[in-house]
mmCIF file with all atom_site columns, C-alpha atoms in Angstrom:
data_model
loop_
_atom_site.group_PDB
_atom_site.id
_atom_site.type_symbol
_atom_site.label_atom_id
_atom_site.label_alt_id
_atom_site.label_comp_id
_atom_site.label_asym_id
_atom_site.label_entity_id
_atom_site.label_seq_id
_atom_site.pdbx_PDB_ins_code
_atom_site.Cartn_x
_atom_site.Cartn_y
_atom_site.Cartn_z
_atom_site.occupancy
_atom_site.B_iso_or_equiv
_atom_site.pdbx_formal_charge
_atom_site.auth_seq_id
_atom_site.auth_comp_id
_atom_site.auth_asym_id
_atom_site.auth_atom_id
_atom_site.pdbx_PDB_model_num
ATOM 1   C CA . MET A 1 1   ? 157.367 -29.961 87.976 1.00 92.00 ? 5   MET A CA 1
ATOM 2   C CA . GLY A 1 2   ? 161.071 -30.250 88.589 1.00 93.00 ? 6   GLY A CA 1
ATOM 3   C CA . VAL A 1 3   ? 164.309 -30.967 86.732 1.00 95.00 ? 7   VAL A CA 1
ATOM 4   C CA . ASP A 1 4   ? 167.706 -32.223 87.871 1.00 94.00 ? 8   ASP A CA 1
ATOM 5   C CA . PRO A 1 5   ? 170.754 -32.503 85.569 1.00 94.00 ? 9   PRO A CA 1
ATOM 6   C CA . TYR A 1 6   ? 172.918 -35.601 86.020 1.00 93.00 ? 10  TYR A CA 1
ATOM 7   C CA . VAL A 1 7   ? 176.506 -34.765 85.091 1.00 90.00 ? 11  VAL A CA 1
ATOM 8   C CA . ILE A 1 8   ? 178.969 -36.327 87.526 1.00 83.00 ? 12  ILE A CA 1
ATOM 9   C CA . GLY A 1 9   ? 179.170 -38.326 90.714 1.00 81.00 ? 13  GLY A CA 1
ATOM 10  C CA . ASP A 1 10  ? 177.139 -41.029 92.341 1.00 87.00 ? 14  ASP A CA 1
ATOM 11  C CA . LYS A 1 11  ? 173.866 -39.893 90.743 1.00 89.00 ? 15  LYS A CA 1
ATOM 12  C CA . ILE A 1 12  ? 175.141 -40.961 87.313 1.00 91.00 ? 16  ILE A CA 1
ATOM 13  C CA . LYS A 1 13  ? 176.284 -44.346 88.628 1.00 90.00 ? 17  LYS A CA 1
ATOM 14  C CA . VAL A 1 14  ? 172.972 -45.023 90.382 1.00 91.00 ? 18  VAL A CA 1
ATOM 15  C CA . ALA A 1 15  ? 170.914 -44.075 87.322 1.00 92.00 ? 19  ALA A CA 1
ATOM 16  C CA . PHE A 1 16  ? 173.076 -45.425 84.501 1.00 92.00 ? 20  PHE A CA 1
ATOM 17  C CA . GLY A 1 17  ? 175.520 -47.906 86.025 1.00 89.00 ? 21  GLY A CA 1
ATOM 18  C CA . LYS A 1 18  ? 178.758 -47.976 84.042 1.00 87.00 ? 22  LYS A CA 1
ATOM 19  C CA . VAL A 1 19  ? 177.298 -45.811 81.279 1.00 87.00 ? 23  VAL A CA 1
ATOM 20  C CA . ASP A 1 20  ? 178.111 -42.104 81.614 1.00 90.00 ? 24  ASP A CA 1
ATOM 21  C CA . PRO A 1 21  ? 176.170 -40.292 78.865 1.00 92.00 ? 25  PRO A CA 1
ATOM 22  C CA . TYR A 1 22  ? 177.651 -36.927 79.821 1.00 91.00 ? 26  TYR A CA 1
ATOM 23  C CA . GLN A 1 23  ? 181.177 -38.003 78.931 1.00 87.00 ? 27  GLN A CA 1
ATOM 24  C CA . TYR A 1 24  ? 179.861 -38.570 75.377 1.00 87.00 ? 28  TYR A CA 1
ATOM 25  C CA . GLY A 1 25  ? 178.222 -35.151 75.066 1.00 88.00 ? 29  GLY A CA 1
ATOM 26  C CA . ILE A 1 26  ? 174.718 -36.138 76.232 1.00 92.00 ? 30  ILE A CA 1
ATOM 27  C CA . LEU A 1 27  ? 173.226 -34.217 79.166 1.00 94.00 ? 31  LEU A CA 1
ATOM 28  C CA . PRO A 1 28  ? 170.686 -36.399 80.996 1.00 96.00 ? 32  PRO A CA 1
ATOM 29  C CA . VAL A 1 29  ? 168.067 -34.357 82.871 1.00 96.00 ? 33  VAL A CA 1
ATOM 30  C CA . LEU A 1 30  ? 165.661 -36.032 85.291 1.00 96.00 ? 34  LEU A CA 1
ATOM 31  C CA . VAL A 1 31  ? 162.164 -34.595 84.788 1.00 96.00 ? 35  VAL A CA 1
ATOM 32  C CA . VAL A 1 32  ? 159.479 -35.070 87.454 1.00 96.00 ? 36  VAL A CA 1
ATOM 33  C CA . ILE A 1 33  ? 155.851 -34.073 86.851 1.00 95.00 ? 37  ILE A CA 1
ATOM 34  C CA . GLN A 1 34  ? 153.214 -34.140 89.613 1.00 96.00 ? 38  GLN A CA 1
ATOM 35  C CA . ASN A 1 35  ? 149.550 -33.766 88.650 1.00 95.00 ? 39  ASN A CA 1
ATOM 36  C CA . ASP A 1 36  ? 147.878 -31.902 91.511 1.00 94.00 ? 40  ASP A CA 1
ATOM 37  C CA . SER A 1 37  ? 144.794 -31.109 89.431 1.00 93.00 ? 41  SER A CA 1
ATOM 38  C CA . ASP A 1 38  ? 141.522 -33.035 89.329 1.00 95.00 ? 42  ASP A CA 1
ATOM 39  C CA . VAL A 1 39  ? 141.815 -33.931 85.625 1.00 95.00 ? 43  VAL A CA 1
ATOM 40  C CA . SER A 1 40  ? 144.079 -36.292 83.706 1.00 96.00 ? 44  SER A CA 1
ATOM 41  C CA . ILE A 1 41  ? 146.892 -34.747 81.687 1.00 96.00 ? 45  ILE A CA 1
ATOM 42  C CA . LYS A 1 42  ? 148.040 -36.016 78.295 1.00 97.00 ? 46  LYS A CA 1
ATOM 43  C CA . LEU A 1 43  ? 151.822 -36.060 77.984 1.00 96.00 ? 47  LEU A CA 1
ATOM 44  C CA . ASP A 1 44  ? 152.158 -37.679 74.555 1.00 94.00 ? 48  ASP A CA 1
ATOM 45  C CA . GLY A 1 45  ? 152.827 -34.280 72.934 1.00 93.00 ? 49  GLY A CA 1
ATOM 46  C CA . LEU A 1 46  ? 155.453 -33.208 75.455 1.00 94.00 ? 50  LEU A CA 1
ATOM 47  C CA . HIS A 1 47  ? 158.282 -31.155 73.958 1.00 96.00 ? 51  HIS A CA 1
ATOM 48  C CA . ALA A 1 48  ? 161.415 -30.179 75.902 1.00 96.00 ? 52  ALA A CA 1
ATOM 49  C CA . GLU A 1 49  ? 164.162 -27.716 75.015 1.00 96.00 ? 53  GLU A CA 1
ATOM 50  C CA . TYR A 1 50  ? 167.419 -26.839 76.719 1.00 96.00 ? 54  TYR A CA 1
ATOM 51  C CA . VAL A 1 51  ? 167.931 -23.058 76.594 1.00 95.00 ? 55  VAL A CA 1
ATOM 52  C CA . GLY A 1 52  ? 171.465 -21.876 77.302 1.00 92.00 ? 56  GLY A CA 1
ATOM 53  C CA . PRO A 1 53  ? 172.283 -18.606 79.071 1.00 91.00 ? 57  PRO A CA 1
ATOM 54  C CA . ASN A 1 54  ? 172.917 -16.951 75.670 1.00 90.00 ? 58  ASN A CA 1
ATOM 55  C CA . GLY A 1 55  ? 169.582 -18.115 74.265 1.00 91.00 ? 59  GLY A CA 1
ATOM 56  C CA . ASP A 1 56  ? 170.973 -21.092 72.334 1.00 92.00 ? 60  ASP A CA 1
ATOM 57  C CA . ARG A 1 57  ? 168.339 -23.832 72.084 1.00 94.00 ? 61  ARG A CA 1
ATOM 58  C CA . VAL A 1 58  ? 168.718 -27.602 71.894 1.00 94.00 ? 62  VAL A CA 1
ATOM 59  C CA . ASP A 1 59  ? 165.720 -29.914 71.449 1.00 95.00 ? 63  ASP A CA 1
ATOM 60  C CA . ALA A 1 60  ? 165.617 -33.069 73.537 1.00 95.00 ? 64  ALA A CA 1
ATOM 61  C CA . THR A 1 61  ? 166.998 -36.099 71.719 1.00 94.00 ? 65  THR A CA 1
ATOM 62  C CA . PRO A 1 62  ? 164.600 -39.065 71.818 1.00 94.00 ? 66  PRO A CA 1
ATOM 63  C CA . ALA A 1 63  ? 166.012 -41.827 74.016 1.00 94.00 ? 67  ALA A CA 1
ATOM 64  C CA . HIS A 1 64  ? 166.036 -44.333 71.150 1.00 92.00 ? 68  HIS A CA 1
ATOM 65  C CA . ASP A 1 65  ? 168.237 -41.925 69.136 1.00 92.00 ? 69  ASP A CA 1
ATOM 66  C CA . VAL A 1 66  ? 170.808 -41.196 71.856 1.00 92.00 ? 70  VAL A CA 1
ATOM 67  C CA . ARG A 1 67  ? 172.977 -44.072 70.592 1.00 88.00 ? 71  ARG A CA 1
ATOM 68  C CA . TYR A 1 68  ? 173.320 -42.197 67.275 1.00 85.00 ? 72  TYR A CA 1
ATOM 69  C CA . ALA A 1 69  ? 173.841 -38.731 68.761 1.00 75.00 ? 73  ALA A CA 1
ATOM 70  C CA . VAL A 1 70  ? 177.058 -36.883 68.149 1.00 56.00 ? 74  VAL A CA 1
ATOM 71  C CA . GLY A 1 71  ? 178.110 -34.701 71.064 1.00 44.00 ? 75  GLY A CA 1
ATOM 72  C CA . PRO A 1 72  ? 180.657 -31.906 71.091 1.00 46.00 ? 76  PRO A CA 1
ATOM 73  C CA . ARG A 1 73  ? 183.300 -33.738 73.161 1.00 45.00 ? 77  ARG A CA 1
ATOM 74  C CA . ARG A 1 74  ? 183.258 -37.127 71.518 1.00 44.00 ? 78  ARG A CA 1
ATOM 75  C CA . PRO A 1 75  ? 186.597 -38.523 70.383 1.00 43.00 ? 79  PRO A CA 1
ATOM 76  C CA . ASN A 1 76  ? 186.991 -40.506 67.154 1.00 41.00 ? 80  ASN A CA 1
ATOM 77  C CA . VAL A 1 77  ? 184.294 -38.726 65.161 1.00 40.00 ? 81  VAL A CA 1
ATOM 78  C CA . ILE A 1 78  ? 184.718 -39.215 61.432 1.00 38.00 ? 82  ILE A CA 1
ATOM 79  C CA . ASP A 1 79  ? 184.124 -35.984 59.515 1.00 42.00 ? 83  ASP A CA 1
ATOM 80  C CA . GLY A 1 80  ? 182.990 -35.677 55.935 1.00 38.00 ? 84  GLY A CA 1
ATOM 81  C CA . PRO A 1 81  ? 179.952 -36.711 53.889 1.00 41.00 ? 85  PRO A CA 1
ATOM 82  C CA . ALA A 1 82  ? 180.461 -40.471 54.123 1.00 41.00 ? 86  ALA A CA 1
ATOM 83  C CA . GLY A 1 83  ? 180.910 -40.586 57.870 1.00 41.00 ? 87  GLY A CA 1
ATOM 84  C CA . ALA A 1 84  ? 179.472 -37.310 59.096 1.00 43.00 ? 88  ALA A CA 1
ATOM 85  C CA . GLY A 1 85  ? 178.727 -37.786 62.740 1.00 45.00 ? 89  GLY A CA 1
ATOM 86  C CA . ALA A 1 86  ? 179.671 -41.459 62.743 1.00 46.00 ? 90  ALA A CA 1
ATOM 87  C CA . LYS A 1 87  ? 181.234 -42.512 66.018 1.00 49.00 ? 91  LYS A CA 1
ATOM 88  C CA . VAL A 1 88  ? 183.878 -45.194 65.935 1.00 50.00 ? 92  VAL A CA 1
ATOM 89  C CA . PHE A 1 89  ? 183.564 -47.460 68.956 1.00 50.00 ? 93  PHE A CA 1
ATOM 90  C CA . GLY A 1 90  ? 185.844 -50.332 69.780 1.00 53.00 ? 94  GLY A CA 1
ATOM 91  C CA . LYS A 1 91  ? 183.735 -53.313 70.792 1.00 57.00 ? 95  LYS A CA 1
ATOM 92  C CA . LYS A 1 92  ? 180.392 -51.756 71.665 1.00 72.00 ? 96  LYS A CA 1
ATOM 93  C CA . ASN A 1 93  ? 178.740 -48.357 71.526 1.00 79.00 ? 97  ASN A CA 1
ATOM 94  C CA . PRO A 1 94  ? 178.457 -47.410 75.233 1.00 81.00 ? 98  PRO A CA 1
ATOM 95  C CA . LEU A 1 95  ? 175.378 -45.290 74.506 1.00 86.00 ? 99  LEU A CA 1
ATOM 96  C CA . ASP A 1 96  ? 173.566 -48.362 73.152 1.00 85.00 ? 100 ASP A CA 1
ATOM 97  C CA . ALA A 1 97  ? 172.709 -49.481 76.680 1.00 86.00 ? 101 ALA A CA 1
ATOM 98  C CA . TRP A 1 98  ? 169.312 -50.439 78.093 1.00 89.00 ? 102 TRP A CA 1
ATOM 99  C CA . GLU A 1 99  ? 169.731 -47.812 80.846 1.00 91.00 ? 103 GLU A CA 1
ATOM 100 C CA . ILE A 1 100 ? 169.321 -44.956 78.364 1.00 93.00 ? 104 ILE A CA 1
ATOM 101 C CA . GLU A 1 101 ? 165.889 -45.998 77.058 1.00 93.00 ? 105 GLU A CA 1
ATOM 102 C CA . GLY A 1 102 ? 164.906 -47.835 80.230 1.00 93.00 ? 106 GLY A CA 1
ATOM 103 C CA . HIS A 1 103 ? 165.157 -44.688 82.347 1.00 95.00 ? 107 HIS A CA 1
ATOM 104 C CA . ALA A 1 104 ? 163.750 -42.261 79.770 1.00 96.00 ? 108 ALA A CA 1
ATOM 105 C CA . PHE A 1 105 ? 160.623 -40.218 80.422 1.00 96.00 ? 109 PHE A CA 1
ATOM 106 C CA . ALA A 1 106 ? 157.888 -42.309 78.802 1.00 95.00 ? 110 ALA A CA 1
ATOM 107 C CA . ALA A 1 107 ? 154.580 -41.405 80.470 1.00 95.00 ? 111 ALA A CA 1
ATOM 108 C CA . GLN A 1 108 ? 151.773 -40.734 77.986 1.00 96.00 ? 112 GLN A CA 1
ATOM 109 C CA . MET A 1 109 ? 148.998 -39.885 80.484 1.00 96.00 ? 113 MET A CA 1
ATOM 110 C CA . LEU A 1 110 ? 149.091 -38.612 84.050 1.00 96.00 ? 114 LEU A CA 1
ATOM 111 C CA . PRO A 1 111 ? 145.992 -39.235 86.212 1.00 97.00 ? 115 PRO A CA 1
ATOM 112 C CA . PRO A 1 112 ? 145.015 -36.797 88.992 1.00 96.00 ? 116 PRO A CA 1
ATOM 113 C CA . GLY A 1 113 ? 147.186 -37.072 92.089 1.00 95.00 ? 117 GLY A CA 1
ATOM 114 C CA . GLN A 1 114 ? 149.881 -39.117 90.326 1.00 97.00 ? 118 GLN A CA 1
ATOM 115 C CA . SER A 1 115 ? 153.445 -38.304 89.328 1.00 97.00 ? 119 SER A CA 1
ATOM 116 C CA . ALA A 1 116 ? 155.733 -39.426 86.528 1.00 96.00 ? 120 ALA A CA 1
ATOM 117 C CA . SER A 1 117 ? 159.485 -39.153 86.123 1.00 96.00 ? 121 SER A CA 1
ATOM 118 C CA . GLY A 1 118 ? 162.236 -40.106 83.743 1.00 97.00 ? 122 GLY A CA 1
ATOM 119 C CA . PHE A 1 119 ? 165.192 -38.726 81.844 1.00 97.00 ? 123 PHE A CA 1
ATOM 120 C CA . MET A 1 120 ? 165.258 -36.425 78.847 1.00 97.00 ? 124 MET A CA 1
ATOM 121 C CA . TYR A 1 121 ? 168.504 -36.187 76.918 1.00 96.00 ? 125 TYR A CA 1
ATOM 122 C CA . PHE A 1 122 ? 170.132 -33.126 75.368 1.00 95.00 ? 126 PHE A CA 1
ATOM 123 C CA . GLU A 1 123 ? 173.215 -32.934 73.112 1.00 92.00 ? 127 GLU A CA 1
ATOM 124 C CA . THR A 1 124 ? 174.925 -30.185 75.090 1.00 91.00 ? 128 THR A CA 1
ATOM 125 C CA . GLY A 1 125 ? 177.008 -29.501 78.147 1.00 91.00 ? 129 GLY A CA 1
ATOM 126 C CA . LEU A 1 126 ? 175.586 -28.072 81.360 1.00 92.00 ? 130 LEU A CA 1
ATOM 127 C CA . GLN A 1 127 ? 175.898 -24.288 81.559 1.00 91.00 ? 131 GLN A CA 1
ATOM 128 C CA . ARG A 1 128 ? 175.149 -22.165 84.586 1.00 89.00 ? 132 ARG A CA 1
ATOM 129 C CA . GLY A 1 129 ? 171.973 -20.156 84.088 1.00 90.00 ? 133 GLY A CA 1
ATOM 130 C CA . ALA A 1 130 ? 170.492 -22.610 81.579 1.00 94.00 ? 134 ALA A CA 1
ATOM 131 C CA . THR A 1 131 ? 166.816 -23.552 81.648 1.00 95.00 ? 135 THR A CA 1
ATOM 132 C CA . ILE A 1 132 ? 164.630 -26.397 80.463 1.00 96.00 ? 136 ILE A CA 1
ATOM 133 C CA . TYR A 1 133 ? 161.517 -25.247 78.599 1.00 96.00 ? 137 TYR A CA 1
ATOM 134 C CA . ILE A 1 134 ? 158.680 -27.806 78.547 1.00 96.00 ? 138 ILE A CA 1
ATOM 135 C CA . ARG A 1 135 ? 155.398 -27.485 76.670 1.00 96.00 ? 139 ARG A CA 1
ATOM 136 C CA . GLY A 1 136 ? 152.780 -29.717 75.065 1.00 95.00 ? 140 GLY A CA 1
ATOM 137 C CA . MET A 1 137 ? 150.843 -30.938 78.104 1.00 95.00 ? 141 MET A CA 1
ATOM 138 C CA . LYS A 1 138 ? 147.075 -31.025 77.547 1.00 96.00 ? 142 LYS A CA 1
ATOM 139 C CA . GLU A 1 139 ? 143.982 -31.736 79.589 1.00 95.00 ? 143 GLU A CA 1
ATOM 140 C CA . ALA A 1 140 ? 142.880 -35.205 78.505 1.00 94.00 ? 144 ALA A CA 1
ATOM 141 C CA . SER A 1 141 ? 139.154 -34.433 78.479 1.00 94.00 ? 145 SER A CA 1
ATOM 142 C CA . SER A 1 142 ? 139.171 -31.084 76.657 1.00 94.00 ? 146 SER A CA 1
ATOM 143 C CA . GLY A 1 143 ? 142.450 -31.158 74.721 1.00 92.00 ? 147 GLY A CA 1
ATOM 144 C CA . LYS A 1 144 ? 143.182 -27.684 76.113 1.00 94.00 ? 148 LYS A CA 1
ATOM 145 C CA . GLU A 1 145 ? 146.921 -27.026 76.211 1.00 93.00 ? 149 GLU A CA 1
ATOM 146 C CA . LEU A 1 146 ? 148.286 -26.252 79.654 1.00 89.00 ? 150 LEU A CA 1
ATOM 147 C CA . LEU A 1 147 ? 150.821 -23.591 80.421 1.00 84.00 ? 151 LEU A CA 1
ATOM 148 C CA . PHE A 1 148 ? 154.442 -24.108 79.501 1.00 89.00 ? 152 PHE A CA 1
ATOM 149 C CA . PHE A 1 149 ? 157.119 -24.503 82.148 1.00 91.00 ? 153 PHE A CA 1
ATOM 150 C CA . GLU A 1 150 ? 160.524 -22.843 82.164 1.00 92.00 ? 154 GLU A CA 1
ATOM 151 C CA . LEU A 1 151 ? 162.678 -24.448 84.826 1.00 92.00 ? 155 LEU A CA 1
ATOM 152 C CA . THR A 1 152 ? 166.114 -23.163 85.756 1.00 91.00 ? 156 THR A CA 1
ATOM 153 C CA . LEU A 1 153 ? 168.761 -25.825 86.096 1.00 89.00 ? 157 LEU A CA 1
ATOM 154 C CA . SER A 1 154 ? 170.278 -25.684 89.550 1.00 75.00 ? 158 SER A CA 1
ATOM 155 C CA . SER A 1 155 ? 173.127 -23.194 89.684 1.00 52.00 ? 159 SER A CA 1
ATOM 156 C CA . ASP A 1 156 ? 174.830 -25.359 92.287 1.00 52.00 ? 160 ASP A CA 1
ATOM 157 C CA . SER A 1 157 ? 174.924 -28.336 89.922 1.00 46.00 ? 161 SER A CA 1
ATOM 158 C CA . PRO A 1 158 ? 178.519 -29.424 89.496 1.00 46.00 ? 162 PRO A CA 1
ATOM 159 C CA . GLN A 1 159 ? 180.177 -28.773 86.176 1.00 46.00 ? 163 GLN A CA 1
ATOM 160 C CA . ALA A 1 160 ? 181.734 -31.737 84.434 1.00 40.00 ? 164 ALA A CA 1
ATOM 161 C CA . PRO A 1 161 ? 185.511 -31.716 84.390 1.00 36.00 ? 165 PRO A CA 1
ATOM 162 C CA . LYS A 1 162 ? 186.961 -30.197 81.236 1.00 35.00 ? 166 LYS A CA 1
ATOM 163 C CA . LYS A 1 163 ? 188.353 -32.689 78.727 1.00 35.00 ? 167 LYS A CA 1
ATOM 164 C CA . LYS A 1 164 ? 191.982 -32.182 77.762 1.00 30.00 ? 168 LYS A CA 1
#
């Protein structure tokens, strides 16, 4: 299993085209799972968490909800009960793009010898020393839960430029 945060540069453009989720407070993390066992693995109960260096936890946001997510650096957020978290976009919500859901991790079952990959999205910025905690994988035949994985995000991953 491996993870790779996509925050700036050509990786974002290749994966998402003109859409840059990170500039709107959404951290896309590419998750790759390889099944080297001799049994199929159920992934439909997969749960991922971003764990910051201070222990702060953020659950993954489902891809179909990213368009509604409110990140910490988003401009034009309307505060208050009537518009709490509502984002005001000019013509179109840039996070309502096919690339977000189209590239999301969606595998439900992983046969022996196969791999699956896709993005998981977190409403947070990338912090050095952060980890992704993944659990909920089960053997398909027995239903036995497999071990959890705690994967450190690369410390050499570039930090996004600070917004002024």
